Amino acid sequence: MSTTTTHNITTPTSIPRAIARAIPSVEQDEGVGARVRRSIGNMAVRNFTPFLMLDHFRIDPSAGFPDHPHRGQETITYVLKGNVDHEDFTGSKGTLGPGDLQFMTAGRGIVHAEMPRIDAEKDGNLDAVEGLQLWVDLPAKLKACEPRYRDLRANEIPVVTPNDKVTVKVISGQSYGVDSVKDLAYTPVWMLDFTVLPGGSVKQKVPHGFNTFLYSMDGEIIVEGRKISKFTNIFFDTEGDEIHVSVPEFTPSPARFVIVAGEILHQEIVQHGPFVETSFERILKAFMDYSNFTNGFERAKGWASEIGKRMLF
């Protein structure tokens, strides 16, 4: 299943999508000692199908996300600064560096850990790790699939520069005629990382039948006549086929933002912590399976990650 399917996005006349909501992303505690700005998966925006959560995270070397389970969703982790180690009960392990991504399908069940890598050559590397983590719902028919990973390294990501003021990393989907690497996730998702210099503008096509949001990471932008500051998530209406963004001419620095779009799933979302199902009964079953080491969680019995043991107290 390709994340770059066009889905009939070409129309005779392009219509910009209007802003439905703009939500500031407020920092909060998460995991063990980590700080995140959560703009999906909170009281303001519980979900935005197929998206379940968006965290802009900052992890100090003494913090992290030790062993924890998932079921019924996919996660996309995008490392902006630093290095993140991951390890799970299937034996998979590795490290994501700056600009790398991991597409993880939890499916019927997985237990893993995500921890900042400490660089011994730099006296413990006290710099925090920064990145984005997006949770994406799985179609009901795929919730019982086997877990899998798809890593995407920074040097594998196509980059397009439509003009001298705009640079786009085409992580997943299509931008200005350039396609991403295929077969990264089961649920069709577009993810595009923009850097726009002062005076620059963007007209990004998005597929029909997809929900779309823009998360601003740095600088100041204008969207549909509204001035948007960093750490704001903009949710768009479904009508229209383009997102229009500009950066004021006289702002002191470039703007950086991601535009993310995902195919709308017409199904119930019942979420409790790391488990995402389509009914309350299935959520109860997920907790029972995890507690009893059954139906996908067999390998959790007696397993503990090595990286989770490095928590500093």
Short mmCIF file of C-alpha atoms in Angstrom, two decimals:
data_model
loop_
_atom_site.label_atom_id
_atom_site.label_comp_id
_atom_site.label_asym_id
_atom_site.label_seq_id
_atom_site.Cartn_x
_atom_site.Cartn_y
_atom_site.Cartn_z
CA MET A 1 0.00 0.00 0.00
CA SER A 2 1.70 3.19 -1.18
CA THR A 3 1.76 6.45 0.73
CA THR A 4 2.18 8.35 -2.54
CA THR A 5 -1.10 7.49 -4.27
CA THR A 6 -2.39 10.57 -6.08
CA HIS A 7 -6.10 10.02 -5.18
CA ASN A 8 -7.31 12.27 -8.02
CA ILE A 9 -5.85 15.49 -6.63
CA THR A 10 -5.71 17.26 -10.01
CA THR A 11 -8.67 19.52 -10.71
CA PRO A 12 -9.25 22.22 -13.35
CA THR A 13 -9.30 24.95 -10.69
CA SER A 14 -7.35 24.69 -7.45
CA ILE A 15 -9.25 25.72 -4.32
CA PRO A 16 -7.40 26.51 -1.07
CA ARG A 17 -8.63 24.78 2.07
CA ALA A 18 -9.97 27.01 4.82
CA ILE A 19 -8.79 26.89 8.43
CA ALA A 20 -11.16 24.98 10.69
CA ARG A 21 -9.20 25.47 13.93
CA ALA A 22 -5.82 26.76 15.08
CA ILE A 23 -4.61 25.26 18.36
CA PRO A 24 -1.49 26.40 20.29
CA SER A 25 0.61 23.44 21.39
CA VAL A 26 1.23 23.66 25.14
CA GLU A 27 4.17 21.83 26.70
CA GLN A 28 3.45 19.03 29.19
CA ASP A 29 5.15 16.07 30.89
CA GLU A 30 5.09 12.67 29.20
CA GLY A 31 6.90 9.34 29.53
CA VAL A 32 9.58 9.42 32.22
CA GLY A 33 10.91 12.96 32.47
CA ALA A 34 10.18 13.89 28.83
CA ARG A 35 8.49 17.12 27.74
CA VAL A 36 6.09 17.22 24.80
CA ARG A 37 3.91 19.75 23.02
CA ARG A 38 0.78 17.73 22.22
CA SER A 39 -1.60 19.21 19.68
CA ILE A 40 -3.58 16.07 18.79
CA GLY A 41 -4.70 13.65 21.48
CA ASN A 42 -5.54 16.24 24.12
CA MET A 43 -8.74 17.76 25.48
CA ALA A 44 -8.90 20.34 22.66
CA VAL A 45 -8.48 17.83 19.80
CA ARG A 46 -9.07 14.23 20.85
CA ASN A 47 -8.39 12.91 17.34
CA PHE A 48 -8.49 13.98 13.71
CA THR A 49 -8.99 10.77 11.76
CA PRO A 50 -6.76 8.99 10.96
CA PHE A 51 -4.51 10.93 13.36
CA LEU A 52 -4.61 10.01 17.05
CA MET A 53 -1.75 12.00 18.52
CA LEU A 54 0.94 14.50 17.56
CA ASP A 55 3.76 15.19 20.01
CA HIS A 56 6.60 17.65 19.47
CA PHE A 57 8.94 16.06 21.98
CA ARG A 58 12.08 17.07 23.84
CA ILE A 59 13.95 14.35 25.73
CA ASP A 60 16.88 14.99 28.06
CA PRO A 61 19.49 12.21 28.46
CA SER A 62 18.05 11.40 31.89
CA ALA A 63 14.55 10.92 30.45
CA GLY A 64 12.85 8.76 27.84
CA PHE A 65 10.13 6.28 27.02
CA PRO A 66 11.08 2.92 28.59
CA ASP A 67 9.25 -0.36 27.83
CA HIS A 68 5.60 0.16 26.87
CA PRO A 69 3.03 -1.61 24.64
CA HIS A 70 1.01 -0.61 21.58
CA ARG A 71 -1.84 -2.17 19.63
CA GLY A 72 -4.02 -1.07 16.71
CA GLN A 73 -2.04 1.91 15.38
CA GLU A 74 1.03 3.04 13.52
CA THR A 75 3.58 5.53 14.82
CA ILE A 76 5.77 7.86 12.76
CA THR A 77 8.82 9.20 14.59
CA TYR A 78 10.77 12.07 13.00
CA VAL A 79 14.03 13.02 14.73
CA LEU A 80 14.90 16.70 14.34
CA LYS A 81 17.91 16.89 16.67
CA GLY A 82 20.02 14.30 18.47
CA ASN A 83 19.83 10.51 18.32
CA VAL A 84 17.13 8.09 19.51
CA ASP A 85 17.63 4.37 20.21
CA HIS A 86 14.75 1.95 19.85
CA GLU A 87 14.34 -1.71 20.83
CA ASP A 88 11.38 -4.10 20.93
CA PHE A 89 10.46 -7.65 21.92
CA THR A 90 10.80 -8.94 18.35
CA GLY A 91 14.55 -8.36 18.54
CA SER A 92 14.48 -5.25 16.35
CA LYS A 93 16.76 -2.44 17.48
CA GLY A 94 18.53 0.56 16.00
CA THR A 95 19.24 4.26 16.18
CA LEU A 96 17.58 7.21 14.47
CA GLY A 97 19.77 10.25 13.83
CA PRO A 98 18.93 13.84 12.86
CA GLY A 99 16.52 13.85 9.93
CA ASP A 100 15.75 10.11 10.16
CA LEU A 101 12.27 8.62 10.48
CA GLN A 102 10.76 5.38 11.66
CA PHE A 103 7.36 4.11 10.52
CA MET A 104 6.26 1.49 13.07
CA THR A 105 3.15 -0.63 12.66
CA ALA A 106 2.07 -1.96 16.07
CA GLY A 107 -0.69 -4.13 14.59
CA ARG A 108 -1.82 -6.90 16.94
CA GLY A 109 0.74 -5.95 19.54
CA ILE A 110 4.26 -4.82 20.31
CA VAL A 111 6.27 -3.77 23.36
CA HIS A 112 9.18 -1.42 22.79
CA ALA A 113 11.35 1.33 24.27
CA GLU A 114 12.53 4.65 22.84
CA MET A 115 15.44 6.34 24.58
CA PRO A 116 17.86 9.19 23.81
CA ARG A 117 21.33 7.97 22.83
CA ILE A 118 24.08 9.23 25.13
CA ASP A 119 27.31 10.00 23.32
CA ALA A 120 30.18 8.88 25.55
CA GLU A 121 32.65 10.87 23.46
CA LYS A 122 30.90 14.09 24.45
CA ASP A 123 30.83 13.54 28.23
CA GLY A 124 27.26 12.28 28.23
CA ASN A 125 25.89 14.50 25.45
CA LEU A 126 23.72 16.73 27.61
CA ASP A 127 21.89 18.16 24.60
CA ALA A 128 18.21 17.19 24.43
CA VAL A 129 16.75 15.10 21.63
CA GLU A 130 13.97 16.82 19.67
CA GLY A 131 11.46 15.40 17.23
CA LEU A 132 7.88 14.73 16.21
CA GLN A 133 5.87 11.59 16.89
CA LEU A 134 2.59 11.04 15.08
CA TRP A 135 0.15 8.23 15.92
CA VAL A 136 -1.99 7.05 13.01
CA ASP A 137 -5.04 4.80 13.28
CA LEU A 138 -5.02 1.49 11.41
CA PRO A 139 -8.02 0.42 9.30
CA ALA A 140 -10.11 -2.08 11.26
CA LYS A 141 -9.22 -4.92 8.88
CA LEU A 142 -5.48 -4.38 9.56
CA LYS A 143 -5.50 -3.99 13.33
CA ALA A 144 -4.55 -7.65 13.78
CA CYS A 145 -1.61 -7.53 11.34
CA GLU A 146 1.90 -8.48 12.41
CA PRO A 147 4.09 -5.63 13.69
CA ARG A 148 6.70 -4.20 11.31
CA TYR A 149 9.13 -1.31 10.84
CA ARG A 150 10.10 0.88 7.92
CA ASP A 151 13.09 3.14 8.58
CA LEU A 152 13.70 6.16 6.36
CA ARG A 153 17.14 7.77 6.57
CA ALA A 154 17.68 11.48 6.03
CA ASN A 155 19.72 10.88 2.89
CA GLU A 156 16.90 8.81 1.35
CA ILE A 157 14.33 11.61 1.53
CA PRO A 158 13.77 13.42 -1.79
CA VAL A 159 14.20 17.19 -1.57
CA VAL A 160 12.53 19.64 -3.95
CA THR A 161 13.28 23.36 -4.28
CA PRO A 162 10.49 24.88 -6.39
CA ASN A 163 12.16 28.29 -6.08
CA ASP A 164 15.00 30.00 -4.19
CA LYS A 165 12.85 30.61 -1.10
CA VAL A 166 11.21 27.19 -0.58
CA THR A 167 12.72 23.80 0.26
CA VAL A 168 10.59 20.71 0.81
CA LYS A 169 11.60 17.34 2.24
CA VAL A 170 9.15 14.88 0.66
CA ILE A 171 8.95 12.35 3.49
CA SER A 172 5.71 10.76 2.35
CA GLY A 173 3.40 11.81 -0.46
CA GLN A 174 4.07 14.29 -3.24
CA SER A 175 5.18 17.91 -3.51
CA TYR A 176 5.77 19.98 -6.64
CA GLY A 177 5.81 16.85 -8.80
CA VAL A 178 8.30 14.91 -6.64
CA ASP A 179 7.20 11.59 -5.10
CA SER A 180 8.39 10.12 -1.80
CA VAL A 181 9.74 6.67 -1.10
CA LYS A 182 6.86 4.17 -1.23
CA ASP A 183 5.48 1.47 1.08
CA LEU A 184 6.19 3.19 4.39
CA ALA A 185 2.82 2.85 6.15
CA TYR A 186 -0.41 0.90 5.78
CA THR A 187 -2.67 3.93 6.32
CA PRO A 188 -2.11 6.40 3.46
CA VAL A 189 -0.36 9.45 4.95
CA TRP A 190 1.42 12.43 3.39
CA MET A 191 4.14 14.16 5.42
CA LEU A 192 6.05 17.14 4.02
CA ASP A 193 8.69 19.23 5.81
CA PHE A 194 8.92 22.84 4.55
CA THR A 195 11.56 25.51 5.11
CA VAL A 196 10.47 28.87 3.69
CA LEU A 197 12.57 32.04 3.65
CA PRO A 198 11.06 35.50 4.31
CA GLY A 199 8.99 36.56 1.30
CA GLY A 200 8.43 32.97 0.18
CA SER A 201 5.11 31.23 -0.38
CA VAL A 202 3.79 27.69 -0.81
CA LYS A 203 0.87 26.18 -2.71
CA GLN A 204 0.77 22.52 -1.71
CA LYS A 205 -1.77 20.15 -3.24
CA VAL A 206 -3.45 17.64 -0.91
CA PRO A 207 -5.63 14.64 -1.77
CA HIS A 208 -9.42 14.61 -1.65
CA GLY A 209 -10.76 12.41 1.15
CA PHE A 210 -7.78 13.25 3.39
CA ASN A 211 -7.80 15.28 6.59
CA THR A 212 -4.95 17.80 6.61
CA PHE A 213 -3.13 19.77 9.29
CA LEU A 214 -0.09 22.06 9.41
CA TYR A 215 2.19 22.17 12.45
CA SER A 216 4.44 25.22 12.72
CA MET A 217 7.83 24.46 14.28
CA ASP A 218 9.70 27.73 13.80
CA GLY A 219 9.22 31.27 12.54
CA GLU A 220 6.06 33.10 11.54
CA ILE A 221 3.68 32.20 8.71
CA ILE A 222 0.46 33.49 7.20
CA VAL A 223 -2.30 31.03 6.33
CA GLU A 224 -5.53 32.25 4.75
CA GLY A 225 -4.83 35.78 6.00
CA ARG A 226 -4.09 34.71 9.59
CA LYS A 227 -0.71 35.23 11.24
CA ILE A 228 0.43 31.98 12.85
CA SER A 229 3.27 31.69 15.38
CA LYS A 230 5.44 28.65 16.03
CA PHE A 231 4.14 25.68 18.04
CA THR A 232 0.64 26.05 16.54
CA ASN A 233 -1.32 23.30 14.82
CA ILE A 234 -3.72 24.36 12.07
CA PHE A 235 -6.55 21.99 11.15
CA PHE A 236 -8.14 22.46 7.74
CA ASP A 237 -11.62 21.85 6.34
CA THR A 238 -12.00 18.98 3.88
CA GLU A 239 -13.22 21.20 1.03
CA GLY A 240 -10.53 22.29 -1.40
CA ASP A 241 -7.34 20.74 -2.75
CA GLU A 242 -4.48 23.09 -1.79
CA ILE A 243 -2.84 24.55 1.30
CA HIS A 244 -1.60 28.14 0.84
CA VAL A 245 1.14 29.43 3.16
CA SER A 246 3.38 32.51 3.01
CA VAL A 247 6.13 34.02 5.14
CA PRO A 248 6.14 37.80 5.63
CA GLU A 249 8.87 39.62 3.70
CA PHE A 250 10.44 41.31 6.71
CA THR A 251 10.41 38.54 9.31
CA PRO A 252 13.89 37.99 10.82
CA SER A 253 14.15 34.24 10.20
CA PRO A 254 12.89 31.41 7.97
CA ALA A 255 9.78 29.46 8.87
CA ARG A 256 9.70 25.70 9.24
CA PHE A 257 6.52 23.64 9.29
CA VAL A 258 5.13 20.26 8.34
CA ILE A 259 2.00 19.65 6.31
CA VAL A 260 0.47 16.27 7.11
CA ALA A 261 -2.52 14.66 5.40
CA GLY A 262 -4.13 11.27 5.98
CA GLU A 263 -6.94 9.26 4.46
CA ILE A 264 -10.14 9.62 6.51
CA LEU A 265 -11.09 6.31 8.12
CA HIS A 266 -14.84 5.89 8.56
CA GLN A 267 -14.68 3.85 11.75
CA GLU A 268 -15.04 4.28 15.49
CA ILE A 269 -11.98 5.32 17.47
CA VAL A 270 -11.85 3.86 20.97
CA GLN A 271 -8.51 4.59 22.59
CA HIS A 272 -7.19 3.85 26.04
CA GLY A 273 -3.55 4.78 26.51
CA PRO A 274 -1.42 2.91 23.94
CA PHE A 275 -4.27 0.70 22.65
CA VAL A 276 -6.54 1.82 19.79
CA GLU A 277 -9.57 -0.23 18.77
CA THR A 278 -13.03 0.21 17.27
CA SER A 279 -15.07 -0.78 20.35
CA PHE A 280 -14.83 -0.79 24.15
CA GLU A 281 -15.01 -4.58 24.13
CA ARG A 282 -11.92 -4.78 21.94
CA ILE A 283 -10.07 -2.39 24.25
CA LEU A 284 -10.84 -4.65 27.21
CA LYS A 285 -9.55 -7.60 25.20
CA ALA A 286 -6.34 -5.70 24.43
CA PHE A 287 -5.68 -5.17 28.14
CA MET A 288 -6.45 -8.83 28.87
CA ASP A 289 -4.15 -10.00 26.08
CA TYR A 290 -1.35 -7.77 27.35
CA SER A 291 -1.82 -8.93 30.94
CA ASN A 292 -2.00 -12.60 29.94
CA PHE A 293 0.74 -12.49 27.24
CA THR A 294 -1.64 -13.75 24.54
CA ASN A 295 -2.80 -12.88 21.01
CA GLY A 296 0.24 -10.88 19.95
CA PHE A 297 1.84 -10.21 23.34
CA GLU A 298 3.38 -13.66 23.91
CA ARG A 299 6.91 -12.31 23.56
CA ALA A 300 6.34 -9.70 26.28
CA LYS A 301 6.56 -12.38 28.98
CA GLY A 302 9.89 -12.01 30.74
CA TRP A 303 11.18 -9.46 28.19
CA ALA A 304 12.88 -6.22 29.13
CA SER A 305 14.77 -3.91 26.82
CA GLU A 306 18.42 -3.13 27.40
CA ILE A 307 18.00 0.55 26.54
CA GLY A 308 15.19 0.95 29.07
CA LYS A 309 17.62 0.04 31.85
CA ARG A 310 19.74 3.13 31.25
CA MET A 311 17.37 5.56 32.96
CA LEU A 312 19.40 7.97 35.08
CA PHE A 313 18.04 8.81 38.49
#
